[in-house]
mmCIF file of C-alpha atoms in Angstrom:
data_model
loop_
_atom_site.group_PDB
_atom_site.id
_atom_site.type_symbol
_atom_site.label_atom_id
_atom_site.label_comp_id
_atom_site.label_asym_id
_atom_site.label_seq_id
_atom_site.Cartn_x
_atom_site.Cartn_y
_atom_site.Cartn_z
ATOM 1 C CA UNK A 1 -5.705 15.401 76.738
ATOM 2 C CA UNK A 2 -2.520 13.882 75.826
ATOM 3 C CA UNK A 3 -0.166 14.844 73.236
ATOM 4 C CA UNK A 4 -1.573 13.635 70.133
ATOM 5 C CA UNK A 5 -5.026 14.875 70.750
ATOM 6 C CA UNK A 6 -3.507 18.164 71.304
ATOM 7 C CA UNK A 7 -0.754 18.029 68.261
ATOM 8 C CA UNK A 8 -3.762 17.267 66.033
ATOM 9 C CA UNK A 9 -5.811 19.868 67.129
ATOM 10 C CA UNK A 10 -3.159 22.689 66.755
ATOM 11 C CA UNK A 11 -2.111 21.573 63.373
ATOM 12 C CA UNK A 12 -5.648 21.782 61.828
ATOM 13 C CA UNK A 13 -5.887 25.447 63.068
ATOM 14 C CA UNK A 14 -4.262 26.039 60.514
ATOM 15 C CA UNK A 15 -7.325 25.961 58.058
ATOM 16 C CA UNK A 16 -8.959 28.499 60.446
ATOM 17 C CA UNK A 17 -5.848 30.846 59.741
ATOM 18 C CA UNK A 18 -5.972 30.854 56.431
ATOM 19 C CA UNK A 19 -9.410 31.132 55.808
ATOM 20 C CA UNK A 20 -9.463 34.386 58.367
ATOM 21 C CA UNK A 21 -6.701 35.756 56.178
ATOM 22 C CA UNK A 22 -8.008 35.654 53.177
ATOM 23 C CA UNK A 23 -11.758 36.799 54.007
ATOM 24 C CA UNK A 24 -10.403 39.548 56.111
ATOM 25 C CA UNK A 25 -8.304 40.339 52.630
ATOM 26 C CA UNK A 26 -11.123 39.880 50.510
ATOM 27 C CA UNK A 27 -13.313 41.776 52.277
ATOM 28 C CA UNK A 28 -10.981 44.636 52.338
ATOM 29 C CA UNK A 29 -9.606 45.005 48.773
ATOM 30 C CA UNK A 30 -12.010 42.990 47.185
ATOM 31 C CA UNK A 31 -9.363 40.859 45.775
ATOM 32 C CA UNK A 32 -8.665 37.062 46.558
ATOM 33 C CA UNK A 33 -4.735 36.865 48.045
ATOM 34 C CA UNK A 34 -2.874 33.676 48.225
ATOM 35 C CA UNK A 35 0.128 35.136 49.913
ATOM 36 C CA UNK A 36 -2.166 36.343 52.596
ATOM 37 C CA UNK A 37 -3.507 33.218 53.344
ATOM 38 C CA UNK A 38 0.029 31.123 53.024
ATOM 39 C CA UNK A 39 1.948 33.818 55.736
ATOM 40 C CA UNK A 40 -0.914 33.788 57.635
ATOM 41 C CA UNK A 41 -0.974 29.840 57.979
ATOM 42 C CA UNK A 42 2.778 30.175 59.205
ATOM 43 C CA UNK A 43 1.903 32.966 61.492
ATOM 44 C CA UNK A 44 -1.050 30.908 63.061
ATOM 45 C CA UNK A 45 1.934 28.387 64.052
ATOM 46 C CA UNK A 46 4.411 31.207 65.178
ATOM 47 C CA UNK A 47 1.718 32.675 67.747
ATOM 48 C CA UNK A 48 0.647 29.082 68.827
ATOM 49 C CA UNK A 49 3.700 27.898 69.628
ATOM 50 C CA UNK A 50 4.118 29.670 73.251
ATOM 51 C CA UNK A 51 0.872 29.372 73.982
ATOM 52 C CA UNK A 52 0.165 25.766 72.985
ATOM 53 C CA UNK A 53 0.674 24.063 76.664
ATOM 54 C CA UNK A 54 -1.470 26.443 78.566
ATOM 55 C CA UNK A 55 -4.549 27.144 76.748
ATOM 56 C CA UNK A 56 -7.712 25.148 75.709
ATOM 57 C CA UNK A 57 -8.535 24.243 72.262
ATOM 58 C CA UNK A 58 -11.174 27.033 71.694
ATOM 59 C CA UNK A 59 -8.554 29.403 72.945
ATOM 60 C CA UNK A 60 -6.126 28.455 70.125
ATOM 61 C CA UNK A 61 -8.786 28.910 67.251
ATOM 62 C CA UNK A 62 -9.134 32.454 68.734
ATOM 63 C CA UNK A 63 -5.774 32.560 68.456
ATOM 64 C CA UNK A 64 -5.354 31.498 65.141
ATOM 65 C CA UNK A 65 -8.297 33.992 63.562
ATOM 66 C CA UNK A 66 -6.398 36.975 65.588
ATOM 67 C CA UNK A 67 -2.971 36.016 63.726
ATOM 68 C CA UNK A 68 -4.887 35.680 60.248
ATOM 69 C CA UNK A 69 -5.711 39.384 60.723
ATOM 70 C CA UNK A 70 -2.648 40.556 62.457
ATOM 71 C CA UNK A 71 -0.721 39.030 59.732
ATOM 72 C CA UNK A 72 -2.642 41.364 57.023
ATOM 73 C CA UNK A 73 -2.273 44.676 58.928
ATOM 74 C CA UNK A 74 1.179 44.058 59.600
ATOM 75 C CA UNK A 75 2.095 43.503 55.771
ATOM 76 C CA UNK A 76 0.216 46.470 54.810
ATOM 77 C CA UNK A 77 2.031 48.572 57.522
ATOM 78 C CA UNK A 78 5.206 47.314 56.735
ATOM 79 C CA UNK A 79 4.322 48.264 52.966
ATOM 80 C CA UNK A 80 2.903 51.803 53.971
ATOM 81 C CA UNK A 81 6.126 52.242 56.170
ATOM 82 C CA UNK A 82 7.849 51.849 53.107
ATOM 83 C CA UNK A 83 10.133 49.239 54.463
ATOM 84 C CA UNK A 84 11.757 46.424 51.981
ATOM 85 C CA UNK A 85 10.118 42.905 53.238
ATOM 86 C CA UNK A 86 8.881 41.545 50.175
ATOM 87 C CA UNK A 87 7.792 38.295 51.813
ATOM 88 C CA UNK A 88 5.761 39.768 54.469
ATOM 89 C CA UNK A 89 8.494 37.832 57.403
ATOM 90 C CA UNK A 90 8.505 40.499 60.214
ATOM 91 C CA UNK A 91 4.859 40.632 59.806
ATOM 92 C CA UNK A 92 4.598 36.525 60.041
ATOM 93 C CA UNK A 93 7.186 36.207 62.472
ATOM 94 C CA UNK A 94 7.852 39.384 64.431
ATOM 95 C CA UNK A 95 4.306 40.651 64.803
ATOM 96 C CA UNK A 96 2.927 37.156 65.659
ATOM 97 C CA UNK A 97 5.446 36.057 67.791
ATOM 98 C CA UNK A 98 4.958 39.267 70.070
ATOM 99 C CA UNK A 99 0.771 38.011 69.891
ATOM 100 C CA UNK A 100 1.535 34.732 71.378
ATOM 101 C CA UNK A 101 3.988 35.154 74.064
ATOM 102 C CA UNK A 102 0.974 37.840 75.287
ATOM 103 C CA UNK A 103 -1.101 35.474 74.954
ATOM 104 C CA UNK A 104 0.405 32.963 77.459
ATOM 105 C CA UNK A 105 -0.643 34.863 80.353
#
């Protein structure tokens, strides 16, 4: 693949990131969440980003879903933890980050 087919495929997994999010929400709380679904789109690229030379395309969409959720726990621990993040950024950056540099090997 060169490096357009593979830029275009990791910036539509983004739909797959968002859509995780907010059904794994939604299916918890009953409740529709746009925040969850807009941190976990950013948090799909964060955990991509190491990642993006070495795996295959069906790896990355795995990739993607696991942020979506890892993104909601870690807002809701960070909330139960009592900790001040009101934009959910450890739990986009931090949390994700540490998922995708795991993911490399």
């Amino acid at each position: 693949m060169n490096n357009i087919q593979n830029y275009l495929i990791f910036y539509n997994i983004g739909k797959y990131l968002a859509r995780s999010a907010i059904i794994f929400q939604y299916t918890r709380t009953g409740k529709w969440n746009l925040v969850y679904s807009l941190n976990a789109s950013i948090a799909g690229l964060v955990a991509i980003t190491d990642p993006c030379v070495y795996v295959a395309p069906w790896v990355s969409v795995l990739i993607g879903l696991t942020s979506g959720i890892l993104v909601t726990l870690g807002m809701d621990l960070i909330e139960s933890l009592q900790i001040n993040d009101p934009v959910g950024a450890f739990a986009v950056h931090g949390i994700n980050c540490i998922m995708g540099t795991l993911s490399v090997g």
